[in-house]
Short mmCIF file of C-alpha atoms and ligand atoms in Angstrom, two decimals:
data_model
loop_
_atom_site.label_atom_id
_atom_site.label_comp_id
_atom_site.label_asym_id
_atom_site.label_seq_id
_atom_site.Cartn_x
_atom_site.Cartn_y
_atom_site.Cartn_z
CA UNK A 417 0.20 -0.10 -0.21
CA UNK A 418 1.96 3.11 -0.99
CA UNK A 419 0.13 6.47 0.09
CA UNK A 420 -1.29 8.96 -2.53
CA UNK A 421 1.24 11.64 -3.48
CA UNK A 422 0.24 15.41 -1.81
CA UNK A 423 0.37 16.87 -5.13
CA UNK A 424 -2.05 14.37 -6.64
CA UNK A 425 -4.60 15.19 -3.67
CA UNK A 426 -3.99 18.92 -4.25
CA UNK A 427 -5.18 18.88 -7.54
CA UNK A 428 -7.98 16.50 -7.25
CA UNK A 429 -10.92 18.64 -7.72
CA UNK A 430 -13.50 16.18 -7.28
CA UNK A 431 -12.22 15.89 -3.41
CA UNK A 432 -14.55 16.68 -0.64
CA UNK A 433 -14.44 19.85 0.46
CA UNK A 434 -13.28 19.55 4.11
CA UNK A 435 -10.77 17.53 2.68
CA UNK A 436 -9.00 19.62 0.28
CA UNK A 437 -9.59 22.61 3.11
CA UNK A 438 -7.37 20.22 5.15
CA UNK A 439 -4.80 18.72 2.89
CA UNK A 440 -4.02 23.02 1.48
CA UNK A 441 -3.52 23.49 5.42
CA UNK A 442 -1.25 20.31 5.92
CA UNK A 443 0.79 21.72 2.53
CA UNK A 444 0.98 25.28 4.12
CA UNK A 445 2.19 23.63 7.42
CA UNK A 446 -0.63 24.92 9.35
CA UNK A 447 -2.14 23.11 12.28
CA UNK A 448 -5.20 21.75 12.23
CA UNK A 449 -8.24 21.79 14.24
CA UNK A 450 -10.04 19.94 16.73
CA UNK A 451 -13.28 19.36 14.59
CA UNK A 452 -10.98 18.99 11.41
CA UNK A 453 -9.00 15.75 13.43
CA UNK A 454 -12.71 14.45 13.87
CA UNK A 455 -13.41 15.02 10.10
CA UNK A 456 -10.63 13.08 9.23
CA UNK A 457 -11.22 9.83 11.44
CA UNK A 458 -15.03 9.98 9.99
CA UNK A 459 -14.15 10.26 6.37
CA UNK A 460 -10.80 10.46 5.29
CA UNK A 461 -9.53 7.85 2.70
CA UNK A 462 -6.45 5.44 3.52
CA UNK A 463 -4.52 6.59 0.57
CA UNK A 464 -5.31 10.42 1.27
CA UNK A 465 -3.94 9.86 5.19
CA UNK A 466 -1.23 8.36 4.17
CA UNK A 467 -0.26 11.46 1.67
CA UNK A 468 -0.94 13.83 4.19
CA UNK A 469 0.81 12.00 6.88
CA UNK A 470 3.98 10.66 4.64
CA UNK A 471 4.68 14.64 3.67
CA UNK A 472 4.99 15.74 7.56
CA UNK A 473 7.25 12.45 7.74
CA UNK A 474 9.07 12.88 5.01
CA UNK A 475 9.58 16.82 6.02
CA UNK A 476 10.81 15.93 9.09
CA UNK A 477 12.85 12.80 8.31
CA UNK A 478 13.23 12.00 4.78
CA UNK A 479 13.34 8.46 4.74
CA UNK A 480 14.94 7.74 8.21
CA UNK A 481 13.60 5.35 10.61
CA UNK A 482 14.60 5.36 14.21
CA UNK A 483 15.14 1.96 16.30
CA UNK A 484 17.01 1.66 19.44
CA UNK A 485 18.54 -1.42 21.32
CA UNK A 486 16.73 -1.85 24.88
CA UNK A 487 15.59 -4.57 27.16
CA UNK A 488 12.65 -4.40 29.55
CA UNK A 489 12.34 -4.85 33.10
CA UNK A 490 8.93 -5.41 34.63
CA UNK A 491 9.09 -6.19 38.61
CA UNK A 492 5.69 -7.53 38.94
CA UNK A 493 2.62 -8.42 37.10
CA UNK A 494 0.68 -7.89 40.33
CA UNK A 495 -1.25 -4.77 40.40
CA UNK A 496 -3.23 -3.00 42.79
CA UNK A 497 -5.53 -1.47 39.95
CA UNK A 498 -8.06 -3.10 37.73
CA UNK A 499 -7.87 -1.94 34.47
CA UNK A 500 -10.20 -3.81 32.08
CA UNK A 501 -8.44 -3.69 28.99
CA UNK A 502 -5.43 -5.71 31.16
CA UNK A 503 -4.12 -9.06 29.99
CA UNK A 504 -1.24 -8.49 32.00
CA UNK A 505 -1.66 -8.25 35.59
CA UNK A 506 -2.78 -10.52 38.35
CA UNK A 507 -5.14 -9.17 40.70
CA UNK A 508 -3.79 -8.44 44.08
CA UNK A 509 -6.01 -11.37 45.50
CA UNK A 510 -4.36 -13.92 43.35
CA UNK A 511 -0.70 -12.49 43.51
CA UNK A 512 0.77 -16.02 44.23
CA UNK A 513 0.29 -16.60 40.13
CA UNK A 514 2.23 -13.36 39.33
CA UNK A 515 6.03 -12.81 40.06
CA UNK A 516 7.32 -9.99 42.13
CA UNK A 517 11.04 -9.31 41.80
CA UNK A 518 13.16 -8.29 44.61
CA UNK A 519 15.87 -5.28 44.09
CA UNK A 520 18.33 -8.15 44.01
CA UNK A 521 16.58 -9.96 41.19
CA UNK A 522 15.75 -7.08 39.35
CA UNK A 523 20.38 -6.24 39.61
CA UNK A 524 20.41 -9.56 38.05
CA UNK A 525 18.46 -9.10 35.09
CA UNK A 526 20.15 -5.69 34.38
CA UNK A 527 23.65 -7.46 35.01
CA UNK A 528 22.71 -10.10 32.22
CA UNK A 529 23.10 -7.41 30.05
CA UNK A 530 26.32 -6.70 30.77
CA UNK A 531 28.94 -6.15 27.72
CA UNK A 532 25.71 -6.34 25.42
CA UNK A 533 25.72 -2.71 22.92
CA UNK A 534 21.79 -1.95 24.10
CA UNK A 535 21.64 1.79 25.50
CA UNK A 536 18.63 1.66 27.73
CA UNK A 537 16.30 -0.49 30.18
CA UNK A 538 12.53 0.35 29.70
CA UNK A 539 10.94 -0.64 33.84
CA UNK A 540 7.20 -0.56 33.88
CA UNK A 541 5.12 -2.85 35.60
CA UNK A 542 1.80 -3.31 38.02
CA UNK A 543 1.40 -1.12 40.91
CA UNK A 544 2.43 -3.01 44.58
CA UNK A 545 3.14 -1.48 48.01
CA UNK A 546 6.49 -2.71 48.30
CA UNK A 547 7.44 -0.63 45.42
CA UNK A 548 7.93 2.44 46.95
CA UNK A 549 9.56 5.72 46.60
CA UNK A 550 13.07 4.34 48.49
CA UNK A 551 12.99 1.17 46.48
CA UNK A 552 12.67 2.62 43.00
CA UNK A 553 15.26 5.65 44.24
CA UNK A 554 17.80 2.41 45.22
CA UNK A 555 16.83 0.62 42.00
CA UNK A 556 17.64 3.97 39.75
CA UNK A 557 21.28 4.34 42.15
CA UNK A 558 21.83 0.91 41.65
CA UNK A 559 21.69 0.60 38.29
CA UNK A 560 23.48 3.98 37.23
CA UNK A 561 26.12 2.70 39.96
CA UNK A 562 26.73 -0.34 37.90
CA UNK A 563 25.99 0.67 34.41
CA UNK A 564 26.46 4.70 34.48
CA UNK A 565 25.74 4.94 30.55
CA UNK A 566 22.48 2.99 30.56
CA UNK A 567 19.68 4.97 29.86
CA UNK A 568 16.97 4.45 32.50
CA UNK A 569 13.43 5.18 31.33
CA UNK A 570 11.20 4.09 34.00
CA UNK A 571 7.48 4.35 35.37
CA UNK A 572 4.74 6.16 34.26
CA UNK A 573 2.53 8.77 36.38
CA UNK A 574 0.54 5.88 37.27
CA UNK A 575 3.09 4.39 39.62
CA UNK A 576 4.58 8.22 40.33
CA UNK A 577 1.17 9.12 41.53
CA UNK A 578 0.63 6.12 43.81
CA UNK A 579 4.22 6.21 45.55
CA UNK A 580 4.18 10.08 45.78
CA UNK A 581 0.86 9.89 47.69
CA UNK A 582 2.05 6.91 49.68
CA UNK A 583 4.96 8.67 50.42
CA UNK A 584 3.20 12.11 51.47
CA UNK A 585 5.35 13.97 49.21
CA UNK A 586 4.43 16.37 46.09
CA UNK A 587 4.26 15.44 42.49
CA UNK A 588 7.48 18.35 42.47
CA UNK A 589 9.54 16.96 45.35
CA UNK A 590 8.90 13.27 43.97
CA UNK A 591 9.91 14.09 40.23
CA UNK A 592 13.10 16.04 41.99
CA UNK A 593 13.97 12.55 43.99
CA UNK A 594 13.81 10.64 41.20
CA UNK A 595 15.72 12.62 38.68
CA UNK A 596 18.66 12.63 42.04
CA UNK A 597 17.84 9.15 41.89
CA UNK A 598 19.38 8.37 38.28
CA UNK A 599 15.98 8.57 36.25
CA UNK A 600 16.53 9.43 32.73
CA UNK A 601 12.96 9.21 31.21
CA UNK A 602 9.23 8.46 31.43
CA UNK A 603 7.46 6.26 28.46
CA UNK A 604 4.18 7.13 27.24
CA UNK A 605 2.25 4.49 29.29
CA UNK A 606 -0.84 4.79 31.43
CA UNK A 607 -2.43 7.99 29.25
CA UNK A 608 -4.75 5.02 28.19
CA UNK A 609 -7.67 7.64 27.07
CA UNK A 610 -8.34 11.28 28.67
CA UNK A 611 -12.10 11.17 28.59
CA UNK A 612 -12.97 10.86 32.09
CA UNK A 613 -16.20 8.77 31.21
CA UNK A 614 -14.05 6.34 29.30
CA UNK A 615 -11.02 6.28 31.67
CA UNK A 616 -13.39 5.87 34.29
CA UNK A 617 -14.64 2.96 32.56
CA UNK A 618 -11.83 1.16 31.90
CA UNK A 619 -8.61 2.47 33.75
CA UNK A 620 -9.38 0.78 37.20
CA UNK A 621 -9.09 3.98 39.38
CA UNK A 622 -5.48 4.59 38.59
CA UNK A 623 -4.33 8.32 38.33
CA UNK A 624 -6.77 11.19 36.81
CA UNK A 625 -5.93 12.11 32.95
CA UNK A 626 -4.98 15.55 34.82
CA UNK A 627 -2.63 13.83 37.04
CA UNK A 628 -0.86 11.83 34.12
CA UNK A 629 -0.41 15.75 32.26
CA UNK A 630 0.51 16.86 35.31
CA UNK A 631 3.67 14.74 36.47
CA UNK A 632 4.46 14.78 32.09
CA UNK A 633 4.69 18.53 32.84
CA UNK A 634 6.49 18.93 36.12
CA UNK A 635 9.10 16.31 34.39
CA UNK A 636 9.26 18.39 31.75
CA UNK A 637 9.99 21.56 33.53
CA UNK A 638 12.98 19.74 35.17
CA UNK A 639 14.58 20.01 31.54
CA UNK A 640 13.45 15.96 30.72
CA UNK A 641 11.64 14.30 28.19
CA UNK A 642 9.06 11.67 27.93
CA UNK A 643 6.79 9.68 25.87
CA UNK A 644 3.31 10.01 24.82
CA UNK A 645 0.60 6.89 24.45
CA UNK A 646 -2.62 6.60 23.38
CA UNK A 647 -4.51 3.65 23.67
CA UNK A 648 -7.39 3.40 21.09
CA UNK A 649 -10.00 1.11 19.26
CA UNK A 650 -12.35 -0.11 22.75
CA UNK A 651 -14.95 1.91 23.43
CA UNK A 652 -14.04 5.21 22.70
CA UNK A 653 -15.04 7.60 19.69
CA UNK A 654 -13.39 9.72 17.32
CA UNK A 655 -13.90 12.30 19.11
CA UNK A 656 -12.44 10.84 22.35
CA UNK A 657 -9.07 10.16 20.39
CA UNK A 658 -9.00 13.57 18.96
CA UNK A 659 -9.26 15.11 22.22
CA UNK A 660 -6.70 12.93 24.01
CA UNK A 661 -4.62 13.77 21.20
CA UNK A 662 -5.35 17.85 21.88
CA UNK A 663 -4.69 17.40 25.66
CA UNK A 664 -1.15 16.41 24.16
CA UNK A 665 -0.50 19.19 21.85
CA UNK A 666 -1.85 21.80 24.19
CA UNK A 667 0.77 20.27 26.68
CA UNK A 668 3.67 20.24 24.03
CA UNK A 669 3.24 24.22 23.11
CA UNK A 670 3.60 24.75 26.69
CA UNK A 671 6.77 22.43 27.61
CA UNK A 672 8.25 20.98 24.49
CA UNK A 673 9.20 18.04 26.43
CA UNK A 674 7.54 15.27 24.67
CA UNK A 675 9.47 12.84 22.18
CA UNK A 676 7.36 10.77 20.83
CA UNK A 677 3.56 10.09 20.03
CA UNK A 678 2.95 5.89 20.55
CA UNK A 679 -0.46 4.93 19.81
CA UNK A 680 -1.33 1.52 20.93
CA UNK A 681 -4.01 -0.36 19.50
CA UNK A 682 -6.07 -2.53 22.26
CA UNK A 683 -5.52 -5.99 22.17
CA UNK A 684 -8.46 -8.38 23.32
CA UNK A 685 -7.00 -11.50 24.60
CA UNK A 686 -7.29 -12.34 28.01
CA UNK A 687 -9.02 -9.35 29.34
CA UNK A 688 -11.95 -8.37 30.64
CA UNK A 689 -13.23 -6.60 27.32
CA UNK A 690 -12.73 -9.60 25.14
CA UNK A 691 -16.08 -9.08 23.63
CA UNK A 692 -14.81 -6.03 22.33
CA UNK A 693 -13.36 -6.58 18.93
CA UNK A 694 -10.14 -5.37 17.66
CA UNK A 695 -9.50 -2.75 15.25
CA UNK A 696 -8.59 -3.42 12.07
CA UNK A 697 -5.03 -3.10 10.33
CA UNK A 698 -6.63 -0.04 7.87
CA UNK A 699 -7.65 1.44 10.94
CA UNK A 700 -4.42 1.31 12.84
CA UNK A 701 -3.00 2.82 9.59
CA UNK A 702 -5.28 5.56 9.81
CA UNK A 703 -4.84 6.17 12.95
CA UNK A 704 -1.11 6.71 12.93
CA UNK A 705 -1.51 9.07 10.00
CA UNK A 706 -4.11 11.19 12.00
CA UNK A 707 -1.93 11.14 15.10
CA UNK A 708 0.86 12.11 12.60
CA UNK A 709 -1.43 14.89 10.90
CA UNK A 710 -2.94 16.49 14.54
CA UNK A 711 0.57 16.06 16.33
CA UNK A 712 2.28 18.77 14.68
CA UNK A 713 4.53 19.84 17.44
CA UNK A 714 5.91 16.31 17.86
CA UNK A 715 8.77 15.37 16.41
CA UNK A 716 8.19 11.38 16.37
CA UNK A 717 5.49 9.27 16.01
CA UNK A 718 6.35 5.01 16.72
CA UNK A 719 4.40 1.70 15.91
CA UNK A 720 5.33 -0.21 18.23
CA UNK A 721 6.36 -3.15 16.41
CA UNK A 722 5.79 -6.36 19.45
CA UNK A 723 2.02 -5.31 19.19
CA UNK A 724 1.15 -4.84 15.76
CA UNK A 725 3.48 -7.23 14.23
CA UNK A 726 6.17 -6.60 11.95
CA UNK A 727 4.36 -6.06 9.26
CA UNK A 728 1.73 -3.67 9.81
CA UNK A 729 5.09 -2.09 11.18
CA UNK A 730 6.29 -1.99 7.43
CA UNK A 731 3.20 -0.55 6.33
CA UNK A 732 2.94 2.26 9.01
CA UNK A 733 6.28 3.59 7.78
CA UNK A 734 4.42 4.75 4.90
CA UNK A 735 1.45 6.15 7.14
CA UNK A 736 3.50 8.57 9.34
CA UNK A 737 5.60 6.42 11.76
CA UNK A 738 9.07 7.16 11.93
CA UNK A 739 10.00 5.06 14.80
CA UNK A 740 9.75 1.61 15.29
CA UNK A 741 11.21 1.25 18.86
CA UNK A 742 13.39 -1.59 17.96
CA UNK A 743 14.85 -3.84 20.11
CA UNK A 744 17.38 -7.31 19.96
CA UNK A 745 15.67 -8.39 23.36
CA UNK A 746 12.06 -7.51 24.38
CA UNK A 747 11.65 -9.04 27.01
CA UNK A 748 7.87 -7.43 27.65
CA UNK A 749 5.08 -9.55 28.28
CA UNK A 750 2.11 -7.03 28.52
CA UNK A 751 1.55 -7.35 24.55
CA UNK A 752 2.13 -11.09 24.32
CA UNK A 753 -0.37 -12.17 27.14
CA UNK A 754 -3.30 -9.27 25.38
CA UNK A 755 -2.78 -11.63 21.85
CA UNK A 756 -0.58 -9.67 20.01
CA UNK A 757 0.97 -11.33 16.46
CA UNK A 758 4.65 -11.12 18.37
CA UNK A 759 4.68 -14.25 20.70
CA UNK A 760 7.93 -14.15 21.30
CA UNK A 761 9.04 -10.46 20.25
CA UNK A 762 12.54 -10.12 19.80
CA UNK A 763 14.51 -9.55 16.32
CA UNK A 764 18.35 -9.15 15.69
CA UNK A 765 19.71 -5.96 14.54
CA UNK A 766 20.05 -7.48 11.03
CA UNK A 767 16.62 -8.32 10.96
CA UNK A 768 15.68 -5.14 12.00
CA UNK A 769 17.63 -3.09 9.76
CA UNK A 770 16.36 -5.45 6.89
CA UNK A 771 12.71 -5.06 7.77
CA UNK A 772 12.98 -0.73 7.43
CA UNK A 773 15.31 -1.49 4.54
CA UNK A 774 13.24 -3.26 2.46
CA UNK A 775 10.07 -1.09 2.26
CA UNK A 776 12.16 1.78 1.16
CA UNK A 777 13.82 3.48 3.97
CA UNK A 778 17.04 4.08 6.30
CA UNK A 779 17.74 2.46 9.38
CA UNK A 780 19.13 4.44 12.21
CA UNK A 781 19.67 3.22 15.33
CA UNK A 782 19.68 5.87 18.12
CA UNK A 783 19.70 6.56 21.77
CA UNK A 784 16.89 7.01 23.98
CA UNK A 785 17.06 10.92 22.97
CA UNK A 786 17.32 10.67 19.52
CA UNK A 787 21.27 10.92 19.29
CA UNK A 788 21.90 8.67 16.22
CA UNK A 789 24.40 6.09 17.07
CA UNK A 790 24.77 4.50 13.93
CA UNK A 791 23.44 4.46 10.17
CA UNK A 792 22.72 0.89 8.17
CA UNK A 793 21.74 1.79 5.27
CA UNK A 794 24.42 0.53 3.92
CA UNK A 795 25.43 -2.15 6.14
CA UNK A 796 26.56 -5.54 4.23
CA UNK A 797 25.22 -8.39 6.35
CA UNK A 798 26.84 -11.84 6.08
CA UNK A 799 23.80 -13.42 4.69
CA UNK A 800 21.99 -10.86 2.95
CA UNK A 801 19.32 -13.54 1.45
CA UNK A 802 18.39 -15.04 4.69
CA UNK A 803 15.30 -13.23 5.46
CA UNK A 804 13.58 -13.08 2.25
CA UNK A 805 10.31 -12.67 3.61
CA UNK A 806 10.61 -8.87 4.03
CA UNK A 807 12.55 -8.56 1.09
CA UNK A 808 10.45 -5.72 -1.54
CA UNK A 809 12.26 -2.47 -2.34
CA UNK A 810 15.77 -0.94 -2.55
CA UNK A 811 16.52 1.40 -0.28
CA UNK A 812 15.64 5.08 -1.71
CA UNK A 813 18.22 7.42 -0.99
O1 V47 B 1789 -0.42 1.56 29.38
C1 V47 B 1789 -2.06 -2.58 28.36
C2 V47 B 1789 -0.82 -0.56 27.18
C3 V47 B 1789 0.67 0.55 27.90
C4 V47 B 1789 -3.52 -3.60 26.42
O2 V47 B 1789 7.35 5.01 26.16
C5 V47 B 1789 -2.28 -2.45 26.11
O3 V47 B 1789 8.64 3.69 24.80
C6 V47 B 1789 -3.21 -2.47 24.24
O4 V47 B 1789 3.49 2.30 27.41
N1 V47 B 1789 -4.00 -3.80 25.12
C7 V47 B 1789 2.26 -0.13 28.70
N2 V47 B 1789 -2.42 -2.19 24.94
C8 V47 B 1789 3.67 0.18 27.35
C9 V47 B 1789 3.26 1.44 27.03
C10 V47 B 1789 5.10 1.83 26.42
C11 V47 B 1789 5.20 0.83 24.85
C12 V47 B 1789 6.47 0.29 24.09
C13 V47 B 1789 6.97 1.76 24.55
C14 V47 B 1789 6.57 3.01 25.30
C15 V47 B 1789 7.66 3.85 25.31
C16 V47 B 1789 5.93 2.68 26.13
O5 V47 B 1789 0.56 -1.02 27.53
C17 V47 B 1789 -0.12 0.38 28.85
C18 V47 B 1789 -1.37 0.16 28.16
O6 V47 B 1789 -1.72 1.31 27.42
N3 V47 B 1789 -1.78 -1.77 26.96
N4 V47 B 1789 -2.75 -3.83 28.04
C19 V47 B 1789 -3.53 -4.11 25.40
N5 V47 B 1789 -4.86 -5.07 26.02
FE1 SF4 B 1790 -2.39 -2.27 36.59
FE2 SF4 B 1790 -0.96 -1.17 34.36
FE3 SF4 B 1790 -2.77 -3.22 34.16
FE4 SF4 B 1790 -3.63 -1.04 35.06
S1 SF4 B 1790 -2.49 -1.16 32.87
S2 SF4 B 1790 -3.81 -3.25 35.49
S3 SF4 B 1790 -2.35 -0.14 36.08
S4 SF4 B 1790 -0.67 -3.18 35.57
#
């Protein structure tokens, strides 16, 4: 599937009036409104959306497609909260079915990566009382003492709200403590959908939208960066998605601290919302594209391949996405337990590079803050025919 060229879209006299106006705005680098965001969801065809999103993507990044090498640590899958979409957590009443790592257990996992070329550890999991301010401060300190160059991307406002409240400290004091302990950045999880009515139904009593946004704001004010996700394709409407992105766009105007927008497709296996059908691949691609168009002040849009699978991740690169997360050793279980295509989500650097190259893009290994580590465009591998399944196009320079 190739997006329609923006010049073809602009020249199309039969195009719907609203879509024609939006295309002209995008071409002129103008921001689209809330209502125009809803219009895109309601009536824009896939090729049109791809054309606009790809125009923005290539203006910002050309053919560059970023990936990184990280590993995940999930301290526990037991959780006090009861999000209805979550397949991963074991309720606190059944905690014997789950895992709960000690600080030493986690350090053993981190040490298992000694000598491996990973640049980031991504830490996120369930919320439990023993994982408090002291625990996480110790953990971040120990990781930094052991491996100072490893970027610690850890926890979300869901955990921070809980541990700061328990410690009776303000968000400002708490985030300052985390910074001093070695936290480098915050991943984008826990955002779900900001609309209060929908959030109340699905998010199991965890932090509110306002609290989620406020903790990111404070973190940005400390000069640090974070990501933002949106869980879509469940019981929300198109207007709720635009509202979610609108709140992110407003905060980004204020702080500039978000790096990447990560739409997360709701997966329905093994959770309380299994009766809700999953979105189609076409809807996933439309959603990436609208995210790219709406969030004009975000540098990056990421498709998280362990969740959507390799082929959709490849397709997404023509629909506004410039980052596919990557990793040589993805140990996360959040999606495998929710029914994602990737049951053993691990790709070698060679596989990942070919996946990107074979849809005509340039694979760039990055660090967490998008510093370039290596351009793999012309890298020659020993067995260049090994992954025939991904062969499609030569690299476009
Ligand atoms: O907040 C949980 C989502 C998120 C399901 O910042 C589900 O680089 C779909 O935020 N179907 C956590 N999604 C993961 C996350 C993330 C992942 C990769 C990279 C980054 C980053 C952040 O996972 C949760 C929730 O929205 N989630 N269950 C499910 N059944
Ligand atoms: Fe707990 Fe996170 Fe699952 Fe919600 S999504 S139940 S906060 S682990």
